[in-house]
Coordinates of C-alpha atoms and ligand atoms in Angstrom, one line a residue:
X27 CA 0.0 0.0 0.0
X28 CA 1.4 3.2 -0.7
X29 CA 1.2 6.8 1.3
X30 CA -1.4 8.0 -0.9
X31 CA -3.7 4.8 -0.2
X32 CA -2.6 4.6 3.4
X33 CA -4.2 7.9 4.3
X34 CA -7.6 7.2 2.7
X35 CA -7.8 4.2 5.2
X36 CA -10.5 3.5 7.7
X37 CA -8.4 4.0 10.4
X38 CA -7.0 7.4 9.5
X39 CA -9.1 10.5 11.0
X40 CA -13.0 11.5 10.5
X41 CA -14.7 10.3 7.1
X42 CA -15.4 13.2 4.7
X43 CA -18.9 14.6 4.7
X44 CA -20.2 15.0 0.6
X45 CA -23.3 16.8 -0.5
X46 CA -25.4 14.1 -1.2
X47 CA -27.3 16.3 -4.0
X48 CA -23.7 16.8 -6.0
X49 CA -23.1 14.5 -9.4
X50 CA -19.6 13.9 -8.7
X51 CA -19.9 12.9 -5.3
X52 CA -22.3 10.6 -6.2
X53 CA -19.9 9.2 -9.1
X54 CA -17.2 9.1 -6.1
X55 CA -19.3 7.1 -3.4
X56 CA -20.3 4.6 -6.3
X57 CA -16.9 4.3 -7.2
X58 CA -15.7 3.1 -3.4
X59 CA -19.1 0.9 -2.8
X60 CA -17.8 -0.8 -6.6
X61 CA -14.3 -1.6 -4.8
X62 CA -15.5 -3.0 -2.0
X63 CA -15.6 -0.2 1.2
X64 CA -17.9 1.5 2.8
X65 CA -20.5 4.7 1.9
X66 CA -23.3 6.2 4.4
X67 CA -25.6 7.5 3.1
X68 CA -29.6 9.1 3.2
X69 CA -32.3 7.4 3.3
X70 CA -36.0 8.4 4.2
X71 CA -35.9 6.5 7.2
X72 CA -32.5 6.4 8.4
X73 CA -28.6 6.8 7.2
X74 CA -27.2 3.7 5.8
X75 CA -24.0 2.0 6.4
X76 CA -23.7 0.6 2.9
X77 CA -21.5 -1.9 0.5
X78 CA -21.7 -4.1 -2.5
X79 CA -24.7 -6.5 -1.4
X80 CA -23.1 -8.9 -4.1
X81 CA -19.5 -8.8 -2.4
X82 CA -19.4 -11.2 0.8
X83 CA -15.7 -9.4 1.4
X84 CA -17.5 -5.9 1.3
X85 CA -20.4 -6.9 3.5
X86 CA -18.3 -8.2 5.8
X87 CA -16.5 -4.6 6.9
X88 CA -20.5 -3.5 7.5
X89 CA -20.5 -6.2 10.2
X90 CA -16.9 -5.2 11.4
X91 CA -17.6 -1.3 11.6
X92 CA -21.0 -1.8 13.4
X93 CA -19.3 -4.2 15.8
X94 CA -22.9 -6.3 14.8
X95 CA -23.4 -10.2 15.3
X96 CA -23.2 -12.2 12.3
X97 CA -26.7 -13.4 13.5
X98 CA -28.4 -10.1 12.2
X99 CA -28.9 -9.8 8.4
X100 CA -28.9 -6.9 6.3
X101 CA -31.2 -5.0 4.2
X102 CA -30.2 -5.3 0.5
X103 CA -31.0 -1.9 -1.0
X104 CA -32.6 -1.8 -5.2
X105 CA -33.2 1.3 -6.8
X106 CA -36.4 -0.5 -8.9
X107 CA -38.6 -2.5 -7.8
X108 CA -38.2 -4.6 -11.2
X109 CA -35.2 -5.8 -10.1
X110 CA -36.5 -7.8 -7.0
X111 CA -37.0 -10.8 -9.4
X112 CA -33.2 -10.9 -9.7
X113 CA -32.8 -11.8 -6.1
X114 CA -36.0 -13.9 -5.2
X115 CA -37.5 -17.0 -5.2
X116 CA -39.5 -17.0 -8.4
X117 CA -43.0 -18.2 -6.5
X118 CA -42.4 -15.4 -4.0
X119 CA -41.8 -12.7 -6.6
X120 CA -44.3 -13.7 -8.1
X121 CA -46.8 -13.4 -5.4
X122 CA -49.6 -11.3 -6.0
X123 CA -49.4 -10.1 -2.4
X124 CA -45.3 -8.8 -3.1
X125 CA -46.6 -7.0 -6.4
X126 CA -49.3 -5.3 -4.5
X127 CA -47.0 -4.3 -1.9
X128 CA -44.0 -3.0 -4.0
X129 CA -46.8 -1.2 -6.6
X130 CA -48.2 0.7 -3.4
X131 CA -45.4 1.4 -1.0
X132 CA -42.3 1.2 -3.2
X133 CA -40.4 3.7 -2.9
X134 CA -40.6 4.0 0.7
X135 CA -40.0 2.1 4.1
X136 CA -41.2 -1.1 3.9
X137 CA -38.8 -4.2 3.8
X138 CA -40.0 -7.6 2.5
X139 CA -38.6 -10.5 3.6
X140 CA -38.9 -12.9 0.8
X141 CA -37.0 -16.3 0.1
X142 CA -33.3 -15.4 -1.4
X143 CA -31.5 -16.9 -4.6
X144 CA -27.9 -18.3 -4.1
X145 CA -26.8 -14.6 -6.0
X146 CA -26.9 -13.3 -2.4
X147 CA -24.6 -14.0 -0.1
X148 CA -25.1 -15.7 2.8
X149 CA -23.3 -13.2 5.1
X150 CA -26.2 -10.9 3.7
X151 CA -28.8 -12.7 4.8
X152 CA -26.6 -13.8 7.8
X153 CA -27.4 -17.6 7.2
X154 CA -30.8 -17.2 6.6
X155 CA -32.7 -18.7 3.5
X156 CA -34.6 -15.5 3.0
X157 CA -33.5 -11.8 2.3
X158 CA -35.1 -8.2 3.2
X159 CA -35.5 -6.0 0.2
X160 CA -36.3 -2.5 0.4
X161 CA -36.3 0.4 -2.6
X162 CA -35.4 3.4 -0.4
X163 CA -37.6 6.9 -1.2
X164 CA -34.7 9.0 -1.2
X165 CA -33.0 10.6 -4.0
X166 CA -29.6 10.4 -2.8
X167 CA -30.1 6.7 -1.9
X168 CA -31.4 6.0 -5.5
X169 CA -28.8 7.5 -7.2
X170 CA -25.9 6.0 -5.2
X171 CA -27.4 2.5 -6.0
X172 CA -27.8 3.3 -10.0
X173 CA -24.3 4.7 -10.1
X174 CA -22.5 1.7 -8.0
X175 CA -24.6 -0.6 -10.2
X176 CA -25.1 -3.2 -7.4
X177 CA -27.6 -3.2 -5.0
X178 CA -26.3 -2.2 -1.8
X179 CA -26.9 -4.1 1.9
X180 CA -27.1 -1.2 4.2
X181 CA -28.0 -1.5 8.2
X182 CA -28.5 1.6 10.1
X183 CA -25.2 3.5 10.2
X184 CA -24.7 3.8 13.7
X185 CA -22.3 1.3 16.1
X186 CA -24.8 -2.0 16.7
X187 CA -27.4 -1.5 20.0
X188 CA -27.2 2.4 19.6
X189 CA -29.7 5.0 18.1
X190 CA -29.6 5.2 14.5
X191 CA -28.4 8.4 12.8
X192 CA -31.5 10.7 11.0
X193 CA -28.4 13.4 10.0
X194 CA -24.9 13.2 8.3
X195 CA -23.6 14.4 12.2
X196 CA -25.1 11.4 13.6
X197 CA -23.2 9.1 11.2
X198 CA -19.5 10.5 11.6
X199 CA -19.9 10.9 16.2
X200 CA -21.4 7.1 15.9
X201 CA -18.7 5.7 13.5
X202 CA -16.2 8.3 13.0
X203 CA -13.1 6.7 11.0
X204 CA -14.9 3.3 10.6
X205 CA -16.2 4.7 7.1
X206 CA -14.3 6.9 4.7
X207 CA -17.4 8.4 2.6
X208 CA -20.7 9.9 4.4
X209 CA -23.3 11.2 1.8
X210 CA -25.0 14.4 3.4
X211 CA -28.5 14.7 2.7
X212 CA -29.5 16.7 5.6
X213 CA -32.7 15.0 8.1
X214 CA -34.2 11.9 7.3
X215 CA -38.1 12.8 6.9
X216 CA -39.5 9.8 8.0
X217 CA -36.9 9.0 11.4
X218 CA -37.7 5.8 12.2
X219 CA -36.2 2.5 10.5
X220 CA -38.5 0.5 7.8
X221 CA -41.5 -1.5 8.6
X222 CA -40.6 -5.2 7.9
X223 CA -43.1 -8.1 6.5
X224 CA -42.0 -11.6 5.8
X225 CA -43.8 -12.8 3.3
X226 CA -42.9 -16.3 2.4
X227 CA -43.6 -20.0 2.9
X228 CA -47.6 -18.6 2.2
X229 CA -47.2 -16.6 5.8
X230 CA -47.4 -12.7 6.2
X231 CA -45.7 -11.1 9.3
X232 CA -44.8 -8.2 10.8
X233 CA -41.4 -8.5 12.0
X234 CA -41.1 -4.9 12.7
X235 CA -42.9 -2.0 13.1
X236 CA -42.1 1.2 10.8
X237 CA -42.4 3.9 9.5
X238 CA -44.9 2.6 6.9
X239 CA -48.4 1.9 9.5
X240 CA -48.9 -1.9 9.5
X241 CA -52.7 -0.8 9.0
X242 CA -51.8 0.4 5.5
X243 CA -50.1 -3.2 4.7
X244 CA -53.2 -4.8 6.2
X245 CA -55.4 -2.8 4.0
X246 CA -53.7 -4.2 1.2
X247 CA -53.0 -7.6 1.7
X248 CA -55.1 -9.0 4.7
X249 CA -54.1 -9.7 8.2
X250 CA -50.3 -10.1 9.5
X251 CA -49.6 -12.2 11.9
X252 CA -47.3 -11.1 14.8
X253 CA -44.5 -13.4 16.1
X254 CA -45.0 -13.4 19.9
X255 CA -41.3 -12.2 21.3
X256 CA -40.1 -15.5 23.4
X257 CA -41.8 -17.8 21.2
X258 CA -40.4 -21.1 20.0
X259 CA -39.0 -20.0 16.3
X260 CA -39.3 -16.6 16.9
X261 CA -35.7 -15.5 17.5
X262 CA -35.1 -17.4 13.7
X263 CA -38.0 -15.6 12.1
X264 CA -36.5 -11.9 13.5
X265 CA -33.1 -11.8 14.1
X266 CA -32.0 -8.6 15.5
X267 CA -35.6 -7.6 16.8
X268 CA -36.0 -8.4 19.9
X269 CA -33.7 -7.2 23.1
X270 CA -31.8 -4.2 23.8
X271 CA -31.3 -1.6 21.4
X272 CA -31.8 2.0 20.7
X273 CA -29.8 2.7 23.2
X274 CA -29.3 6.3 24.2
X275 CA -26.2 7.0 26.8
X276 CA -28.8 7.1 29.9
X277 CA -31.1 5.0 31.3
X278 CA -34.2 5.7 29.8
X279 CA -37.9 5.1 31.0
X280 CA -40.9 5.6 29.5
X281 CA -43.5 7.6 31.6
X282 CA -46.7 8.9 31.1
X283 CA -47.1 12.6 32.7
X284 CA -50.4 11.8 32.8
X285 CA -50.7 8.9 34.6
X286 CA -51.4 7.5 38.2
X287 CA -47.9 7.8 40.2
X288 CA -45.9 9.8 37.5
X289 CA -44.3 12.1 39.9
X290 CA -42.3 9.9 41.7
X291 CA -40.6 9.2 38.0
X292 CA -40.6 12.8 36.8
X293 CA -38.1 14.1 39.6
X294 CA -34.7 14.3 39.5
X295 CA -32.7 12.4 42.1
X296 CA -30.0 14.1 43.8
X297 CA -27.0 14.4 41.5
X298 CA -29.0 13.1 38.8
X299 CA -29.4 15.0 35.2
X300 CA -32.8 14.2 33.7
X301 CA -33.6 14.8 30.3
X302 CA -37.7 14.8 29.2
X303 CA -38.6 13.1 26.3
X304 CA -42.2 14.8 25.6
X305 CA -44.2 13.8 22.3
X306 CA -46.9 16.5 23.2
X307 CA -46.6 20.4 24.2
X308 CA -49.3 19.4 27.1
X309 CA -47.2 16.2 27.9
X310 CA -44.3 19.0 28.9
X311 CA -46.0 21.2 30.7
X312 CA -48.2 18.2 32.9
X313 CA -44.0 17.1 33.6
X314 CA -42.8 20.3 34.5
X315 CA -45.8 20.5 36.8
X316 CA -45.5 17.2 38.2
X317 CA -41.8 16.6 38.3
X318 CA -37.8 17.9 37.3
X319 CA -36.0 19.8 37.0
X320 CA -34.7 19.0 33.6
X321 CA -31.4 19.3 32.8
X322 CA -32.4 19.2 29.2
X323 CA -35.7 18.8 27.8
X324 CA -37.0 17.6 24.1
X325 CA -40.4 18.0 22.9
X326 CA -40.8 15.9 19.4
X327 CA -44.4 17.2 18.0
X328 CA -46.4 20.4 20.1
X329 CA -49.9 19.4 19.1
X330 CA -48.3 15.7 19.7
X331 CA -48.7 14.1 15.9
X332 CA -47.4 11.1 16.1
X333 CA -45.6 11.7 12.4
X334 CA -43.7 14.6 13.9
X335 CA -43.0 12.7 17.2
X336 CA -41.3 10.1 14.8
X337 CA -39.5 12.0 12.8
X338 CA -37.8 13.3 15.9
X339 CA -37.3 10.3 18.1
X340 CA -33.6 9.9 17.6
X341 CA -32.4 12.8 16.9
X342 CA -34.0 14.3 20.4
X343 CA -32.2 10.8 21.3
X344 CA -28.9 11.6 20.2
X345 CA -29.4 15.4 21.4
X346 CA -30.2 14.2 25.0
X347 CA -27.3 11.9 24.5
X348 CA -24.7 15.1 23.9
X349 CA -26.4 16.9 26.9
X350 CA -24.8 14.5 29.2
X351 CA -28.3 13.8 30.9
X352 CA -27.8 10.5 33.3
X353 CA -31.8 9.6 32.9
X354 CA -34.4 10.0 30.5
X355 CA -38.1 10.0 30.9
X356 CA -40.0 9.4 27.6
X357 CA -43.9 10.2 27.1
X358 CA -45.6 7.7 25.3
X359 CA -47.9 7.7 22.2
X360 CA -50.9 5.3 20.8
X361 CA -49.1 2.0 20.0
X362 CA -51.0 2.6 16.8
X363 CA -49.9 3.5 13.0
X364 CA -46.4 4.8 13.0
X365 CA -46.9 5.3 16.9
X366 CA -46.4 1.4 17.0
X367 CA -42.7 2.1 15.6
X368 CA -42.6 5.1 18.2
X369 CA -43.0 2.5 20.8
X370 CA -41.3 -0.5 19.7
X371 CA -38.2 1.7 19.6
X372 CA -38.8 3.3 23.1
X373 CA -39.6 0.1 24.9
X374 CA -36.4 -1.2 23.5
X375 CA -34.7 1.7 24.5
X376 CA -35.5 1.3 27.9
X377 CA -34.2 -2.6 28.1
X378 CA -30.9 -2.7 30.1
X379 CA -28.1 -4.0 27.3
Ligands
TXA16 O1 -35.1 1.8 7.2 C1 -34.3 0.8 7.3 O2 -34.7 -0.3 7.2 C2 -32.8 1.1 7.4 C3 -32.3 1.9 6.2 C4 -30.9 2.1 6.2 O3 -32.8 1.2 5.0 N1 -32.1 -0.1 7.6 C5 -32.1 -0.8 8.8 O4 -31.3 -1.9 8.8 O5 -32.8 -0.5 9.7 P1 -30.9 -2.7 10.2 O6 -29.8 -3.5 9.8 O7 -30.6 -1.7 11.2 O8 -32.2 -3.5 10.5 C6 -32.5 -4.6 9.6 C7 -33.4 -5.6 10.3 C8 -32.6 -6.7 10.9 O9 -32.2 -6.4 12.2 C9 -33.7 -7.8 10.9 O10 -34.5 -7.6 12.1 C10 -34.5 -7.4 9.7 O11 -34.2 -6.2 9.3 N2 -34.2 -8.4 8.6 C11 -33.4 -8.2 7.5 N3 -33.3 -9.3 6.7 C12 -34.1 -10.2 7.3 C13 -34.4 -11.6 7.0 N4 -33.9 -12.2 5.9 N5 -35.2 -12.2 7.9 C14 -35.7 -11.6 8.9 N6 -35.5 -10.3 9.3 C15 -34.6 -9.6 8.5
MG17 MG1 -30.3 -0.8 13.0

């Protein structure tokens, strides 16, 4: 290796930040995904650590940078949805149920889980004899993927069990010199990861709640079945799922200001800095009333839309984070539409690692 390639190795300082919306750094990050490194980059949901899906060597420095078990597979990224056949089982791509789905929702943030070809690797699909597929509604994303040429495996690009990045920031404090390239392309709009169906083996299940409503799937398709976390099989059906994750710096709990008791959550113990996590302007004020102080306090959506309160979640995550707060109380919302994402990723916020 010489100088010149030495210094634009992983290990050498920050990773340079591109305009995502700029041609040639486009042409640049296509270039380095084609040779087998690294690119983050913008999604609508989250940034994405990304490589060539198609390159086990490639996919394997995803696993390395993240620090994630080889029991969690990755999301293989296509810029058209024609190109899912490529990559499927030919009865699953062509179920009408899949067509329906990718007609309606593609672009966008769902993720099905369909049964692989041998084209993808197995350290993809990290064993398993299906793969997650997802045609990302971002510009930036969609152009990466046409230039590189490949479809790209991309996991959230933030160190495994944290909170995933929703801004170009996020990406370089949670990796740093673990990737060379970020693609900038300002705050994800949706802020929460995509909603994932298996649909396979004639089943349909939610194996995690999104930012697409699992009402809107139903609508289409029929009723999904959810695997019960703990169940026999159910750890095999959803790796990476279940357990610990999300997780901010402090301890975090979810509390409803509202609600029978709240007090004795909502105040700060002595030599404690507690951040509030409030998804509604009346959700603050009820905790201000009832408990604190707060060192630091984060209100996602005043008039407590649950679309707003999502498209916040982790970056009033990662803000609480750099306030140095040691506890976090977090107001619930419905456990309904994209509030069902809201919670999944608060209640598994609040597991202890
Ligand atoms: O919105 C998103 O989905 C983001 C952006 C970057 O596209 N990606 C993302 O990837 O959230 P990641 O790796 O953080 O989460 C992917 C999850 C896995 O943990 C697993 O639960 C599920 O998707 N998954 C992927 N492939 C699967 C498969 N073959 N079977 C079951 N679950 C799968
Ligand atoms: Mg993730």
């Amino acid at each position: 290796m010489t100088r010149a390639e030495a210094g634009h190795h992983a290990t050498d300082g920050p990773p340079r930040v591109l305009p995502g919306n700029d041609s040639a750094a486009i042409r640049e990050a296509a270039a380095l995904i084609r040779s087998g490194e690294l690119v983050a980059f913008p999604t609508e949901t989250v940034y994405g650590l990304g490589a060539d899906a198609l390159d086990p060597t490639a996919v394997a420095r995803i696993f390395a940078a993240k620090e994630r078990p080889s029991f969690d597979p990755l999301i293989v990224h296509l810029a058209d949805p024609a190109e899912l056949v490529a990559y499927t089982h030919p009865a699953d791509a062509a179920d009408p149920r899949v067509a329906r789905l990718a007609a309606r929702f593609w672009p966008g943030p769902l993720t099905l889980v369909l049964r692989k070809r041998d084209n993808v690797p197995g350290i993809v699909t990290a064993g398993l004899s299906t793969v997650g597929l997802r045609v990302p509604d971002h510009p930036v994303a969609l152009a990466l993927i046409r230039a590189a040429g490949v479809p790209i495996a991309a996991p959230s690009a933030n160190r495994f069990g944290r909170v995933s990045p929703t801004r170009a920031s996020h990406v370089v404090r949670g990796l740093g010199s673990r990737v060379r390239l970020v693609l900038d392309g300002g705050p994800c709009r949706v802020g929460v990861e995509s909603t994932v169906v298996l649909l396979a083996d004639g089943r349909a299940a939610l194996l995690r709640p999104g930012g697409l409503a699992a009402e809107a799937i139903e609508a289409e398709i029929g009723p999904l079945e959810v695997p019960v976390p703990g169940a026999p099989g159910r750890a095999a059906l959803a790796p990476g799922s279940s357990g610990a994750h999300y997780a901010p710096g402090a301890r975090l709990e979810i509390v409803d200001p509202f609600g029978p008791g709240a007090a004795r959550h909502l105040r700060a113990q002595p030599g404690e800095r507690l951040g509030l996590l409030a998804t509604s302007a009346a959700g603050a004020e009820a905790a201000r009333a009832a408990g604190g102080p707060f060192a630091a306090l984060q209100l996602l959506a005043a008039d407590g839309d649950p679309v707003t309160v999502a498209a916040h979640l982790f970056e009033a995550l990662h803000d609480l984070d750099a306030a140095g707060v040691t506890r976090i109380v977090a107001q619930p919302v419905p456990a309904v539409g994209i509030g069902r994402a809201v919670m999944d990723r608060l209640r598994r916020a609040a597991l202890d690692a």
